[in-house]
PDB file of C-alpha atoms in Angstrom:
ATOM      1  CA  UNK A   1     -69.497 -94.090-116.044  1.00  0.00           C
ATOM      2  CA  UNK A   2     -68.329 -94.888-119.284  1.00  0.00           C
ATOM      3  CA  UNK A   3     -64.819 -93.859-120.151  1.00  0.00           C
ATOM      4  CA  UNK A   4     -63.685 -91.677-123.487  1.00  0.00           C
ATOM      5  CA  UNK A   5     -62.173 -93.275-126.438  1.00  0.00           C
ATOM      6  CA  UNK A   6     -59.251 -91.863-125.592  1.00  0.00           C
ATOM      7  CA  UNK A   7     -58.875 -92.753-121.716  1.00  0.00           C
ATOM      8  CA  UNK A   8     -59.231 -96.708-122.571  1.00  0.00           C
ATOM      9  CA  UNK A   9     -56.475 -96.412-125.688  1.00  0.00           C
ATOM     10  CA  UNK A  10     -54.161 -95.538-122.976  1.00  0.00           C
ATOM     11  CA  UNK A  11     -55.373 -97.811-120.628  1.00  0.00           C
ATOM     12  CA  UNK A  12     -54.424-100.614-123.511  1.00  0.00           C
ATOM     13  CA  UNK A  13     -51.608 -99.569-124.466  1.00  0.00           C
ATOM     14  CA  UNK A  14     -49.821 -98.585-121.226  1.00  0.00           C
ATOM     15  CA  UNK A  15     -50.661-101.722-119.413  1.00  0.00           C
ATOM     16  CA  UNK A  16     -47.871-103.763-120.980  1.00  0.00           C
ATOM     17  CA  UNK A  17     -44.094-103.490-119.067  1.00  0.00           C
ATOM     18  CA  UNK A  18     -41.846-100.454-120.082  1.00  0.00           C
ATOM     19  CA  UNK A  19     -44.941 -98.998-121.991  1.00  0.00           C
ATOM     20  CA  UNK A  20     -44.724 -95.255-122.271  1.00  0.00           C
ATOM     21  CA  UNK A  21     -46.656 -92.330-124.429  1.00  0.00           C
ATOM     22  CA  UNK A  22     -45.420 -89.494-125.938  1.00  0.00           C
ATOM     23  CA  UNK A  23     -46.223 -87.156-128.860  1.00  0.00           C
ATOM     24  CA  UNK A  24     -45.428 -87.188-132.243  1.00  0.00           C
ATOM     25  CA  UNK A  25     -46.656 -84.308-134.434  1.00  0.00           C
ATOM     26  CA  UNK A  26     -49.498 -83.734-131.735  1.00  0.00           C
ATOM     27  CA  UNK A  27     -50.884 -87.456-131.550  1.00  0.00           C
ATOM     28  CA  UNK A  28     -50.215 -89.871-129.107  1.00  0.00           C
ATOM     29  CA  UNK A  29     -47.960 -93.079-129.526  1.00  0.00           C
ATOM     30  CA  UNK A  30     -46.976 -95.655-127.688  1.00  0.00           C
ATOM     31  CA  UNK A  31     -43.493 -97.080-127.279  1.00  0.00           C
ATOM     32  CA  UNK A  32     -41.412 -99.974-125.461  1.00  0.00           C
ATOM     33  CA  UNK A  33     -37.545 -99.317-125.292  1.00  0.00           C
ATOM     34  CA  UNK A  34     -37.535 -96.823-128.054  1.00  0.00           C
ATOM     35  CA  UNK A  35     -39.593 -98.834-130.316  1.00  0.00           C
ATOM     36  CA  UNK A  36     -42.779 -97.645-131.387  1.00  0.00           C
ATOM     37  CA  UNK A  37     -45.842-100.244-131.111  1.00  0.00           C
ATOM     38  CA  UNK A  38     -49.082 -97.862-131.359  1.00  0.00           C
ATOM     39  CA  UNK A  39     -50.231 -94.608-132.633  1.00  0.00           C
ATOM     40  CA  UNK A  40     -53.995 -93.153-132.086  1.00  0.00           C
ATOM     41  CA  UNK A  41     -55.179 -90.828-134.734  1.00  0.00           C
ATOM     42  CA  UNK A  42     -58.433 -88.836-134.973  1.00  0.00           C
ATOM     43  CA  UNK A  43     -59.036 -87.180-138.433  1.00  0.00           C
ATOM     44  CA  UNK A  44     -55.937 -87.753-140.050  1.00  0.00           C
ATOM     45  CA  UNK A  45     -55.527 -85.457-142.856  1.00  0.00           C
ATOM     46  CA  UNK A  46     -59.612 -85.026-142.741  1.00  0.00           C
ATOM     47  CA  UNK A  47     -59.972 -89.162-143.032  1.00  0.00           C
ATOM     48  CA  UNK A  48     -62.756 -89.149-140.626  1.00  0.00           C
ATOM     49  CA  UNK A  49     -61.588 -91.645-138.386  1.00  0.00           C
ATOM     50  CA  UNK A  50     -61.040 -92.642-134.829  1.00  0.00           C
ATOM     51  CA  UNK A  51     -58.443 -95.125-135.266  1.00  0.00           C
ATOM     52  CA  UNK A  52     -55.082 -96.855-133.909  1.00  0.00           C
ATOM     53  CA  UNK A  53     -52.430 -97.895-136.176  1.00  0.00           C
ATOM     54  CA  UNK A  54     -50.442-101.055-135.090  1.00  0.00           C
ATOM     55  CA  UNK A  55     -47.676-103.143-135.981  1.00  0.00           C
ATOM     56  CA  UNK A  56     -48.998-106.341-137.089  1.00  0.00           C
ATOM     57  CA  UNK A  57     -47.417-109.905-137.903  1.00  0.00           C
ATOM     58  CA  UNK A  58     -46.549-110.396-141.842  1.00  0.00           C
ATOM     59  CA  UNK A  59     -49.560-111.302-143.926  1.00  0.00           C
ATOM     60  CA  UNK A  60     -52.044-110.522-141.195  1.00  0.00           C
ATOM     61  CA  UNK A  61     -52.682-106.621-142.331  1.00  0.00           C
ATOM     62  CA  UNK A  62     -53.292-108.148-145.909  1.00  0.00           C
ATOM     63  CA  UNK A  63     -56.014-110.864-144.993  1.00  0.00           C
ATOM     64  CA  UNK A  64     -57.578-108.475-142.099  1.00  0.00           C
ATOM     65  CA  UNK A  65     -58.274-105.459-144.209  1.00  0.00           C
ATOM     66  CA  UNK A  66     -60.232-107.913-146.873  1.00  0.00           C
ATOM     67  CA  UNK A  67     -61.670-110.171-144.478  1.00  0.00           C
ATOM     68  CA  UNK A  68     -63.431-107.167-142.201  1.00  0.00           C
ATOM     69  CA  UNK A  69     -62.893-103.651-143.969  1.00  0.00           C
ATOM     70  CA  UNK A  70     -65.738-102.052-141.704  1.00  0.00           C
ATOM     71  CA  UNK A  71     -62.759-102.356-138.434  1.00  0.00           C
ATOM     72  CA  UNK A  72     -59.643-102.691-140.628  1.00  0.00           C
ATOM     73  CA  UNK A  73     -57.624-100.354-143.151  1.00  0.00           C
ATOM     74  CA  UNK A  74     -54.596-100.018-144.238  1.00  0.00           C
ATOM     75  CA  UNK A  75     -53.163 -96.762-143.162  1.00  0.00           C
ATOM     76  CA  UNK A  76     -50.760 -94.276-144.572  1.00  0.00           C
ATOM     77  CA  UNK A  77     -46.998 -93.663-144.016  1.00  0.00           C
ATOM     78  CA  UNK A  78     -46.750 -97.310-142.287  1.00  0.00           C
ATOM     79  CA  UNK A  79     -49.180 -98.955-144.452  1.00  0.00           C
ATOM     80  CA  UNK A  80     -46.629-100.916-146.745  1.00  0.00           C
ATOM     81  CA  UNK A  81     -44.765-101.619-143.380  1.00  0.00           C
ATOM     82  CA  UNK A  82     -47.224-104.145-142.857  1.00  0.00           C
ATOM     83  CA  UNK A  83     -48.770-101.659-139.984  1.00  0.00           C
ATOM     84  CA  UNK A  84     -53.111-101.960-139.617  1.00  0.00           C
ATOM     85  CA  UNK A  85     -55.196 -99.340-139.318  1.00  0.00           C
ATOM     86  CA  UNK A  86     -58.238-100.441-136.154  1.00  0.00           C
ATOM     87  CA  UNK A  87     -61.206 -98.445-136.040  1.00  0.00           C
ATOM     88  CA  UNK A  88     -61.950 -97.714-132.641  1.00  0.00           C
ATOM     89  CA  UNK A  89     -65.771 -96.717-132.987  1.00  0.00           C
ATOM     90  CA  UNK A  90     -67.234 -99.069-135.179  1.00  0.00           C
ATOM     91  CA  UNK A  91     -68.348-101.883-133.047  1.00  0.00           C
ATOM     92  CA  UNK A  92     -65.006-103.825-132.356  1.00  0.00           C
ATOM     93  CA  UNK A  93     -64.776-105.278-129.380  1.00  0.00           C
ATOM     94  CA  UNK A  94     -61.901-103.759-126.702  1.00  0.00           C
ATOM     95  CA  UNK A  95     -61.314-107.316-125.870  1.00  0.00           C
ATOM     96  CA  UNK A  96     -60.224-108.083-129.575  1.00  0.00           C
ATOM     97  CA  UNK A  97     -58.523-105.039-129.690  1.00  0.00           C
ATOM     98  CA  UNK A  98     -56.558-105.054-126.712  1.00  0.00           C
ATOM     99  CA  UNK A  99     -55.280-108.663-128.265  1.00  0.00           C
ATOM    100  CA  UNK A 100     -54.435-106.469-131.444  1.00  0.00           C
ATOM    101  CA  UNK A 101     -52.054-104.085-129.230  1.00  0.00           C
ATOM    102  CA  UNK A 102     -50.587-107.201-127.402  1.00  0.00           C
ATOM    103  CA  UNK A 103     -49.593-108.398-130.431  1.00  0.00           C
ATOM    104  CA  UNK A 104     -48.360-104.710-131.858  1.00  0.00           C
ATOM    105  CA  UNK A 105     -46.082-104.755-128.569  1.00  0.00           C
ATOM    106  CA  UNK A 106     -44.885-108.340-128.594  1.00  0.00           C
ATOM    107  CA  UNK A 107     -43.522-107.533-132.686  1.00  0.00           C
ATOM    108  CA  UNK A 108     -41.284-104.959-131.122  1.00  0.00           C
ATOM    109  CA  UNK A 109     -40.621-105.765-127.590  1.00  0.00           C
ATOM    110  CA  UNK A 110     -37.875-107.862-126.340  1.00  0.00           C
ATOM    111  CA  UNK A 111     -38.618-111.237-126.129  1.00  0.00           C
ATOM    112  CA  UNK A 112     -37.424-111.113-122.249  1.00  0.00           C
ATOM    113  CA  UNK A 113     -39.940-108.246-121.839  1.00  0.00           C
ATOM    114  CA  UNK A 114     -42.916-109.893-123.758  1.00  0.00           C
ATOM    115  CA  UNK A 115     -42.540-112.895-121.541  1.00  0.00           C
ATOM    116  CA  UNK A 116     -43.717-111.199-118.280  1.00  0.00           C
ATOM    117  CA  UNK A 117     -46.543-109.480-119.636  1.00  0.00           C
ATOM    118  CA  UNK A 118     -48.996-112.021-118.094  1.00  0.00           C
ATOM    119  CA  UNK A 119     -52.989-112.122-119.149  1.00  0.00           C
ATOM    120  CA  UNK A 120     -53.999-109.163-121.728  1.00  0.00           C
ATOM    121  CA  UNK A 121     -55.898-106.410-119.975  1.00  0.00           C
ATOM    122  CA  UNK A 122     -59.629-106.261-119.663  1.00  0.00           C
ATOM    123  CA  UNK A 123     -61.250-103.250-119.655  1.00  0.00           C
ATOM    124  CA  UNK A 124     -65.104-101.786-120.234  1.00  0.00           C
ATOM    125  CA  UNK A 125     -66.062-100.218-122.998  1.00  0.00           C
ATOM    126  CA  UNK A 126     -65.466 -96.923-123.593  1.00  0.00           C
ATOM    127  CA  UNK A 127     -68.490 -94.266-124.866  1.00  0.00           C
ATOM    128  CA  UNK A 128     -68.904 -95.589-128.288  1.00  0.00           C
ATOM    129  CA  UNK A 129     -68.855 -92.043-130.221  1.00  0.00           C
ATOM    130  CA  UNK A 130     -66.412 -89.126-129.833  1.00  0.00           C
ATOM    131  CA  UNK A 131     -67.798 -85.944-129.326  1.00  0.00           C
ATOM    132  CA  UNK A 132     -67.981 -83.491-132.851  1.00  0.00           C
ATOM    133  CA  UNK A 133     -65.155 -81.293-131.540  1.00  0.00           C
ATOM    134  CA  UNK A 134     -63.406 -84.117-130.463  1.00  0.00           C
ATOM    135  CA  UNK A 135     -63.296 -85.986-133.974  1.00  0.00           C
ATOM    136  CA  UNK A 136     -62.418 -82.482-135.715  1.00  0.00           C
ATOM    137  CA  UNK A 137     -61.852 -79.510-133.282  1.00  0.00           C
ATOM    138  CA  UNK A 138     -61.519 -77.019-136.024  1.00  0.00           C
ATOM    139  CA  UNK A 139     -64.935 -77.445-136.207  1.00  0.00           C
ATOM    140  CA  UNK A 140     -65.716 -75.903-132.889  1.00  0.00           C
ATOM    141  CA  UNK A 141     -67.094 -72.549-132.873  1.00  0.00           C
ATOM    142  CA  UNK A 142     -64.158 -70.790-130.956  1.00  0.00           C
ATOM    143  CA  UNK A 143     -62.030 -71.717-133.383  1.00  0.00           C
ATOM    144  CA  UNK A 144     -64.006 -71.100-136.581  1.00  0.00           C
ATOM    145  CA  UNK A 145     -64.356 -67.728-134.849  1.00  0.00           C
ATOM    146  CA  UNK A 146     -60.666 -67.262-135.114  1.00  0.00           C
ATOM    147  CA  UNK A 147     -60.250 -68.920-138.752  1.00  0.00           C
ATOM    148  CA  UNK A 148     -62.938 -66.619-140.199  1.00  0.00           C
ATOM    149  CA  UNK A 149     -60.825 -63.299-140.137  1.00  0.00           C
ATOM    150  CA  UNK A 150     -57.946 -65.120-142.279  1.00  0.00           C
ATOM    151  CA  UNK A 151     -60.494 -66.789-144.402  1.00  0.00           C
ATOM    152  CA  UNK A 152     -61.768 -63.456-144.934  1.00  0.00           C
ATOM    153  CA  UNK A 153     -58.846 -61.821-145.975  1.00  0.00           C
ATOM    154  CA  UNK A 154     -57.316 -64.888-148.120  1.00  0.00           C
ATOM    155  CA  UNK A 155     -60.252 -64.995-150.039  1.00  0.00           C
ATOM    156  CA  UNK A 156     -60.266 -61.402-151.049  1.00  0.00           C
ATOM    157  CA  UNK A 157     -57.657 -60.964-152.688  1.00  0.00           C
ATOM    158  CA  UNK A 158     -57.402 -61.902-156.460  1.00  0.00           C
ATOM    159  CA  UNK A 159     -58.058 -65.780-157.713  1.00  0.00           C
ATOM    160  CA  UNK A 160     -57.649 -66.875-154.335  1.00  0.00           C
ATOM    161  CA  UNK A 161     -59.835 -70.223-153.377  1.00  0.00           C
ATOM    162  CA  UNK A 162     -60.381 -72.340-150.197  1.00  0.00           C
ATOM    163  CA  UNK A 163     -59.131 -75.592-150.269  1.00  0.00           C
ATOM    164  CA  UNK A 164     -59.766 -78.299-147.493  1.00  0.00           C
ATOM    165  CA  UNK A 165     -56.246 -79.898-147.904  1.00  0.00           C
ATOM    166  CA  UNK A 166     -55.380 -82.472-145.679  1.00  0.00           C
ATOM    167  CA  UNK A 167     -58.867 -81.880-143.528  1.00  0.00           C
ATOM    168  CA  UNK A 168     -57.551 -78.067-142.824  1.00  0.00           C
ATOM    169  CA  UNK A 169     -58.827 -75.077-144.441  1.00  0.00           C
ATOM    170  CA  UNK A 170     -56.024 -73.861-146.650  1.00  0.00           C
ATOM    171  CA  UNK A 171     -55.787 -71.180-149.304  1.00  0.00           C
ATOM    172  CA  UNK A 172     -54.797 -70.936-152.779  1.00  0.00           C
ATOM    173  CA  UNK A 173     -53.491 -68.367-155.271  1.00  0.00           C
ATOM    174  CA  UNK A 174     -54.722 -70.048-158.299  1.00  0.00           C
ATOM    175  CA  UNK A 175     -53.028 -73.932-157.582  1.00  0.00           C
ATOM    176  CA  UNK A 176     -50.599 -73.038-155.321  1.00  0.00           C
ATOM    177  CA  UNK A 177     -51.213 -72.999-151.608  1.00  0.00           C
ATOM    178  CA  UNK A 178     -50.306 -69.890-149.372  1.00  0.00           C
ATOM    179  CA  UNK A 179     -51.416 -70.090-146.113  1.00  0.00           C
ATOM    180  CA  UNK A 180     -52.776 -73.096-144.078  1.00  0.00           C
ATOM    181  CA  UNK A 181     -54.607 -73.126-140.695  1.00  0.00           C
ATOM    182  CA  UNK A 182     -54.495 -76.286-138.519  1.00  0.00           C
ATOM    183  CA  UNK A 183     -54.303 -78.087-135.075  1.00  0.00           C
ATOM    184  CA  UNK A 184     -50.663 -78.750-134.218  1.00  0.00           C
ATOM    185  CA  UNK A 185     -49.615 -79.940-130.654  1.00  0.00           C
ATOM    186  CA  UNK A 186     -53.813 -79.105-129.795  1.00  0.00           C
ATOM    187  CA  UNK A 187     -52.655 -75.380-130.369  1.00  0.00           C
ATOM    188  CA  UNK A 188     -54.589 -73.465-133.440  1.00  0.00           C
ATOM    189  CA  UNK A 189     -51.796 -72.831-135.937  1.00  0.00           C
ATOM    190  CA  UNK A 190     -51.165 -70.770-139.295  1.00  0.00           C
ATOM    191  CA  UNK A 191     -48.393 -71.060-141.331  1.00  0.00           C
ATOM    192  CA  UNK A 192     -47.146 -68.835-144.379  1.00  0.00           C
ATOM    193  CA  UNK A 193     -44.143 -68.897-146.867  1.00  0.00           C
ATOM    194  CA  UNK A 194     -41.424 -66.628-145.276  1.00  0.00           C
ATOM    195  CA  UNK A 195     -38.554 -67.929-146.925  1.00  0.00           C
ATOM    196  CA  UNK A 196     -36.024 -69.764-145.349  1.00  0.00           C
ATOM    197  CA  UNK A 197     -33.609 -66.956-145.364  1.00  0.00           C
ATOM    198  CA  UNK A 198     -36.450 -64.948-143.278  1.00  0.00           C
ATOM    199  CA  UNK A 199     -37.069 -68.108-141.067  1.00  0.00           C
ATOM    200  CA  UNK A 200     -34.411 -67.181-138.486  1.00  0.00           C
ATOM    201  CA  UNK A 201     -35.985 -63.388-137.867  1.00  0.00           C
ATOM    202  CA  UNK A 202     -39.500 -65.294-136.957  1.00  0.00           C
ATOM    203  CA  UNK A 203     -37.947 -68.216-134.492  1.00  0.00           C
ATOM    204  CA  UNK A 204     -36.555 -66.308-131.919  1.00  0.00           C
ATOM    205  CA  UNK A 205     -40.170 -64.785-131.128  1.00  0.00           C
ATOM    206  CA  UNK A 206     -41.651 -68.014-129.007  1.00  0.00           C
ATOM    207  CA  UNK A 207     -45.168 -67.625-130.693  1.00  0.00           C
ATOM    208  CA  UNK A 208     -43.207 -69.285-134.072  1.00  0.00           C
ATOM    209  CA  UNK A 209     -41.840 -72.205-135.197  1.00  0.00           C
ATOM    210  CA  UNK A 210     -40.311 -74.104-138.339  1.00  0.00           C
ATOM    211  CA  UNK A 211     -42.870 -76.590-138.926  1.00  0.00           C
ATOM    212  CA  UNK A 212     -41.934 -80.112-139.918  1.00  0.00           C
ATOM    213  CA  UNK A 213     -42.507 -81.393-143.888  1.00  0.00           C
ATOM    214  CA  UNK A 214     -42.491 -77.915-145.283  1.00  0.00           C
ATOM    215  CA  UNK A 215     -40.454 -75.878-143.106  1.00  0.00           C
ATOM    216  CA  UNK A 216     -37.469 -76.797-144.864  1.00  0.00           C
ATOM    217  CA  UNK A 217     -39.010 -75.184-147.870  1.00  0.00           C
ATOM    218  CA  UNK A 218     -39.300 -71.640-146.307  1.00  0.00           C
ATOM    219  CA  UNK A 219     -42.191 -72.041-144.339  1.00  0.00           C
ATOM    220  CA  UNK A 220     -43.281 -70.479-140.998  1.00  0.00           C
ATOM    221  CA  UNK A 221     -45.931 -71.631-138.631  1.00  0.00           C
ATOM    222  CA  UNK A 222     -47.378 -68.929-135.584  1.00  0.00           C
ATOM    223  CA  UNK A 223     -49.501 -70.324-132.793  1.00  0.00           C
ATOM    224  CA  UNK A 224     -52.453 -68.665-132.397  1.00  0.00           C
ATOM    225  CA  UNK A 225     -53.857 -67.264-128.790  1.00  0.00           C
ATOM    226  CA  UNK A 226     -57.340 -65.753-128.085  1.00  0.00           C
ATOM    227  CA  UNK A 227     -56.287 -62.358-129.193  1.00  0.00           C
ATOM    228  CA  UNK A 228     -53.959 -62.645-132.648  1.00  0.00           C
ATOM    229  CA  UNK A 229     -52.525 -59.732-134.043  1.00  0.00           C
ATOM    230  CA  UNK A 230     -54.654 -59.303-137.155  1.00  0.00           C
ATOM    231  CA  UNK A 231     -52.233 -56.796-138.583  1.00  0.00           C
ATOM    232  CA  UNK A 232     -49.141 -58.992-138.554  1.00  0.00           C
ATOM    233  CA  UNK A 233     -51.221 -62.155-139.674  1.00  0.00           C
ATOM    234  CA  UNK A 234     -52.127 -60.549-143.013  1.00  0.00           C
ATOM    235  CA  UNK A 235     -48.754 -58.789-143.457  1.00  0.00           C
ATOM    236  CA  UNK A 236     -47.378 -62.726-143.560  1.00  0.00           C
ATOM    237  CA  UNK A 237     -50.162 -63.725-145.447  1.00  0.00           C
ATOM    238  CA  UNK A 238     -50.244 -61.002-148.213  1.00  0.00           C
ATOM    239  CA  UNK A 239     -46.248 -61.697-148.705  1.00  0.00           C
ATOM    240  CA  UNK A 240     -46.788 -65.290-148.826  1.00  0.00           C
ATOM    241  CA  UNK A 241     -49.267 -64.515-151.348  1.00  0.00           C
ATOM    242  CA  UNK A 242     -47.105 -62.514-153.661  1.00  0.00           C
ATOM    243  CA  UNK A 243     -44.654 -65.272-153.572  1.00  0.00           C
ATOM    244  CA  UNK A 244     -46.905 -67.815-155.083  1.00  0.00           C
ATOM    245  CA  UNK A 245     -49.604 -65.368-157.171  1.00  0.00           C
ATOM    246  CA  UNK A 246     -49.267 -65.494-161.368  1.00  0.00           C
ATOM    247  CA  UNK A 247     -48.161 -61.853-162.483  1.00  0.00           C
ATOM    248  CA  UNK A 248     -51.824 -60.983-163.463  1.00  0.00           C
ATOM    249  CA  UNK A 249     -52.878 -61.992-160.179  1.00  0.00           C
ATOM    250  CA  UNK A 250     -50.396 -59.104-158.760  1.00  0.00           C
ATOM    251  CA  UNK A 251     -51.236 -56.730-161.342  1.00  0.00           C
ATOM    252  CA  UNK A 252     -54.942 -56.876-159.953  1.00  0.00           C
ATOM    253  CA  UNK A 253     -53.975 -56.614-156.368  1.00  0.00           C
ATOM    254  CA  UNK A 254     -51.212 -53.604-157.115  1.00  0.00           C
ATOM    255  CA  UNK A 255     -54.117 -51.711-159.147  1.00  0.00           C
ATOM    256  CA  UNK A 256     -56.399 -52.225-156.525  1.00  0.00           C
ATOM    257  CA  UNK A 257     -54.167 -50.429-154.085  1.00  0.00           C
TER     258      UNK A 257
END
């Protein structure tokens, strides 16, 4: 039987000496001596793609992206590091792509290392297609059962709108985002504006954390189980909203009561 996407990236990229995995904000990379070589991304920020980024050689990012866009792209963050974005499920064969991780190892690995590594790997191809949930699990029904109550209760209060930021739902009071609802560490997660003198109060309770790019602005993020506390979900979220809303936007909510 076929193996998942998944199972034959780390068959790829762990077959190479001193190769090890480990997570970095909830994806899986791949490193030799401290040195990261390969990173496998599904959905980034909502991009829609099933995809390894790799360290390439210089120039070769450059002429592979124009020479065969429909496998090659250049991807964010590393991009003008000379890194290449691989599409994983559109037809590429695993033998040219385990050649592309080789290489992605040998750019980083010492040269003593790289020398024993022997004939690259051969492997089957995996299933060609991830499953729906697999490609964007907040698309699953379990968890748009849990979104729906905070999407519910963003959305009614005054001139607040839905935004997909970043291939999340996330809400707005008028331009400025308030609360956000996404897959971190493959744990559900919401996050709301506390303030960062407030932060402190919310990470000794386990179920929080300070989460990374925005945290340091005064954000909180709260993992969410199969049975959330509704009540203290919208207490963060109506303070978060107050924090961002215009003054007519609170002078609707305050005469509403």
């Amino acid at each position: 039987m076929a193996k998942e996407i998944p199972e034959a990236v780390r068959d790829v990229c762990l077959s190479f000496p001193e190769a090890e995995e480990y997570l970095s904000h909830g994806s899986p990379n791949f490193r030799v001596r401290g040195k990261t070589f390969a990173s496998y991304l599904v959905n980034h920020h909502g991009d829609g793609k099933v995809a390894l980024w790799l360290g390439s050689p210089p120039g070769a990012q450059e002429q592979r992206v124009r020479d065969e866009p429909g496998y090659f792209f250049i991807p964010p963050y590393v991009g003008p590091r000379g890194w290449l974005g691989v599409e994983l499920d559109k037809g590429l064969s695993w033998k040219r792509i385990a050649a592309l991780v080789r290489e992605a190892y040998e750019k980083v690995a010492p040269a003593s290392l790289a020398a024993t590594i022997g004939k690259t790997i051969v492997i089957a191809a995996p299933k060609p297609k991830l499953a729906e949930d697999e490609r964007d699990p907040l698309a699953s029904p379990a968890l748009q059962k849990l979104i729906q109550p905070l999407r519910d209760y963003c959305l009614s209060l005054p001139e607040a709108q839905e935004d997909p930021r970043f291939g999340a739902p996330s809400w707005q009071a008028g331009k400025r985002t308030f609360a956000f609802a996404y897959r971190y560490e493959q744990q559900l997660t919401f996050s709301f504006w506390v303030g960062v003198e407030q932060q402190g109060l919310y990470s000794g309770d386990t179920r929080f954390f300070i989460p990374p790019y925005m945290g340091h602005n005064g954000w909180i993020a709260l993992k969410i189980g199969s049975k959330p506390n509704w009540k203290e979900i919208r207490g963060l979220a109506i303070h978060s909203y107050r924090h961002f809303a215009l003054k007519r936007m609170l002078a609707r909510l305050d005469a509403a009561g």
